[in-house]
Amino acid sequence: MSPSLSELNAPIGVFDSGFGGLTVARQIADVLPHEDIVYVGDTARAPYGPRPIAQVRQFALECLDKLVNHGVKALVIACNTASAAVLRDARERYDVPIIEVVLPAARRAAAVTRNGRVGVICTEATANSMAYEDALAASPGVGVTTSACPRFVEFVEAGITAGPEVLSVAREYLKPIQAAGCDTLILGCTHYPLLRGVISYVMGEKVNLVSSASEAAQETWRVLNDRGLTTHDLGGSNRLFMITGDADRFAGISQRLLGQFVHTAETIHVGRIPRAHG
Ligand code: DGL
């Protein structure tokens, strides 16, 4: 049965652990400008990166339930850490198409590398999950070097994307990638597109940077197009931001880094907030 008009005009649900998934949402808005977007950011429980995978899975499913109950026509798991943790469970649990960030970025990296040496930078949880290694295992002759870069998220959220401190940390984190001779580097975390300047500066212009945010947006376009799910409403689009923590802080950080993409955000309640990480 083909989808009804109201199903076609339903929003795309985008989920992230917090604020970084906006890099994905913004790219989706670029390639699908007429689509409505509903965003859930679990800022009260972010960062997910240092958390055990099982806990990330539980938190992510609670947030994804919220989006599905909102009536979204597709789910985008914008968070690399959550994509690594929850993809299979989410595909079993929901009827709507699910797009995640790991596989599209891995596919692009495998397609563009010339020497078969692909680097991945990501959170600790994504590194521990081996999600990128698994995604690239199907590409013959591709070797993967992964470096977890936990402080990058802190820098971005503090609004620091340039200067000596972030440069020196980037030099340290990127050493293993350079030592392995990678000609392609996957920015395997939502926040890293905002550090593209410093990462590219350290890696040099011969290294391809693959952004999981833009690859996921392209994948969203492909899935909606191939399944005949693009909106028929070609008027303006609506964006709704639902945040588990302080909505004003979220709007403030995003306006500082992404301009007017987020006008207002509202606080919602999802699951239980643990006292400490882990
Ligand atoms: N969104 C996370 C990711 O892409 C980064 C922030 C966090 O650790 O929660 O992996």
GROMACS .gro file of N, CA, C and O and ligand atoms in nm, residues 16-18 20-21 46-50 78-82 123 126 153 157 188-191, ligand 1:
model
  102
   16ASP      N    1   2.014   1.239   1.862
   16ASP     CA    2   2.155   1.243   1.903
   16ASP      C    3   2.163   1.244   2.055
   16ASP      O    4   2.067   1.279   2.124
   17SER      N    5   2.281   1.211   2.105
   17SER     CA    6   2.304   1.218   2.249
   17SER      C    7   2.291   1.361   2.300
   17SER      O    8   2.268   1.383   2.417
   18GLY      N    9   2.306   1.458   2.214
   18GLY     CA   10   2.299   1.595   2.263
   18GLY      C   11   2.289   1.694   2.150
   18GLY      O   12   2.192   1.694   2.073
   20GLY      N   13   2.553   1.762   1.914
   20GLY     CA   14   2.633   1.740   1.793
   20GLY      C   15   2.553   1.693   1.672
   20GLY      O   16   2.590   1.719   1.558
   21GLY      N   17   2.441   1.623   1.697
   21GLY     CA   18   2.361   1.572   1.586
   21GLY      C   19   2.305   1.682   1.499
   21GLY      O   20   2.254   1.658   1.389
   46ALA      N   21   2.408   1.313   2.815
   46ALA     CA   22   2.529   1.319   2.731
   46ALA      C   23   2.647   1.360   2.820
   46ALA      O   24   2.625   1.422   2.926
   47PRO      N   25   2.770   1.329   2.780
   47PRO     CA   26   2.805   1.258   2.658
   47PRO      C   27   2.785   1.107   2.672
   47PRO      O   28   2.800   1.051   2.780
   48TYR      N   29   2.751   1.044   2.560
   48TYR     CA   30   2.738   0.899   2.556
   48TYR      C   31   2.876   0.833   2.542
   48TYR      O   32   2.892   0.716   2.578
   49GLY      N   33   2.970   0.907   2.485
   49GLY     CA   34   3.101   0.849   2.449
   49GLY      C   35   3.169   0.770   2.559
   49GLY      O   36   3.221   0.662   2.535
   50PRO      N   37   3.171   0.820   2.684
   50PRO     CA   38   3.240   0.743   2.789
   50PRO      C   39   3.152   0.634   2.851
   50PRO      O   40   3.197   0.564   2.941
   78ALA      N   41   2.171   1.002   1.448
   78ALA     CA   42   2.279   1.093   1.407
   78ALA      C   43   2.406   1.070   1.488
   78ALA      O   44   2.514   1.110   1.447
   79CYS      N   45   2.391   1.009   1.603
   79CYS     CA   46   2.503   0.991   1.696
   79CYS      C   47   2.582   0.865   1.658
   79CYS      O   48   2.525   0.756   1.646
   80ASN      N   49   2.712   0.881   1.639
   80ASN     CA   50   2.796   0.765   1.604
   80ASN      C   51   2.794   0.661   1.715
   80ASN      O   52   2.786   0.541   1.690
   81THR      N   53   2.805   0.708   1.840
   81THR     CA   54   2.812   0.615   1.953
   81THR      C   55   2.682   0.535   1.960
   81THR      O   56   2.683   0.413   1.977
   82ALA      N   57   2.568   0.603   1.943
   82ALA     CA   58   2.439   0.532   1.948
   82ALA      C   59   2.421   0.443   1.826
   82ALA      O   60   2.367   0.332   1.837
  123THR      N   61   3.448   0.869   1.945
  123THR     CA   62   3.447   0.862   2.092
  123THR      C   63   3.506   0.728   2.138
  123THR      O   64   3.522   0.636   2.057
  126THR      N   65   3.255   0.438   2.068
  126THR     CA   66   3.253   0.395   1.927
  126THR      C   67   3.378   0.315   1.897
  126THR      O   68   3.372   0.210   1.830
  153VAL      N   69   3.496   1.665   2.185
  153VAL     CA   70   3.357   1.703   2.215
  153VAL      C   71   3.354   1.823   2.311
  153VAL      O   72   3.281   1.919   2.291
  157GLU      N   73   3.186   2.195   2.241
  157GLU     CA   74   3.077   2.246   2.325
  157GLU      C   75   3.116   2.373   2.398
  157GLU      O   76   3.032   2.454   2.435
  188GLY      N   77   3.429   1.038   1.268
  188GLY     CA   78   3.328   0.946   1.318
  188GLY      C   79   3.260   0.991   1.445
  188GLY      O   80   3.238   0.911   1.536
  189CYS      N   81   3.229   1.119   1.454
  189CYS     CA   82   3.158   1.172   1.571
  189CYS      C   83   3.085   1.297   1.524
  189CYS      O   84   3.137   1.374   1.443
  190THR      N   85   2.965   1.315   1.579
  190THR     CA   86   2.880   1.428   1.536
  190THR      C   87   2.950   1.564   1.545
  190THR      O   88   2.922   1.653   1.465
  191HIS      N   89   3.036   1.580   1.644
  191HIS     CA   90   3.094   1.713   1.669
  191HIS      C   91   3.210   1.747   1.574
  191HIS      O   92   3.245   1.863   1.560
  279DGL     N1   93   2.712   1.226   1.954
  279DGL     C1   94   2.830   1.155   1.997
  279DGL     C2   95   2.887   1.075   1.879
  279DGL     O1   96   2.866   1.108   1.764
  279DGL     C3   97   2.935   1.247   2.054
  279DGL     C4   98   2.897   1.310   2.185
  279DGL     C5   99   2.878   1.208   2.296
  279DGL     O2  100   2.976   1.144   2.338
  279DGL     O3  101   2.764   1.194   2.341
  279DGL     O4  102   2.954   0.978   1.899
   0.00000   0.00000   0.00000
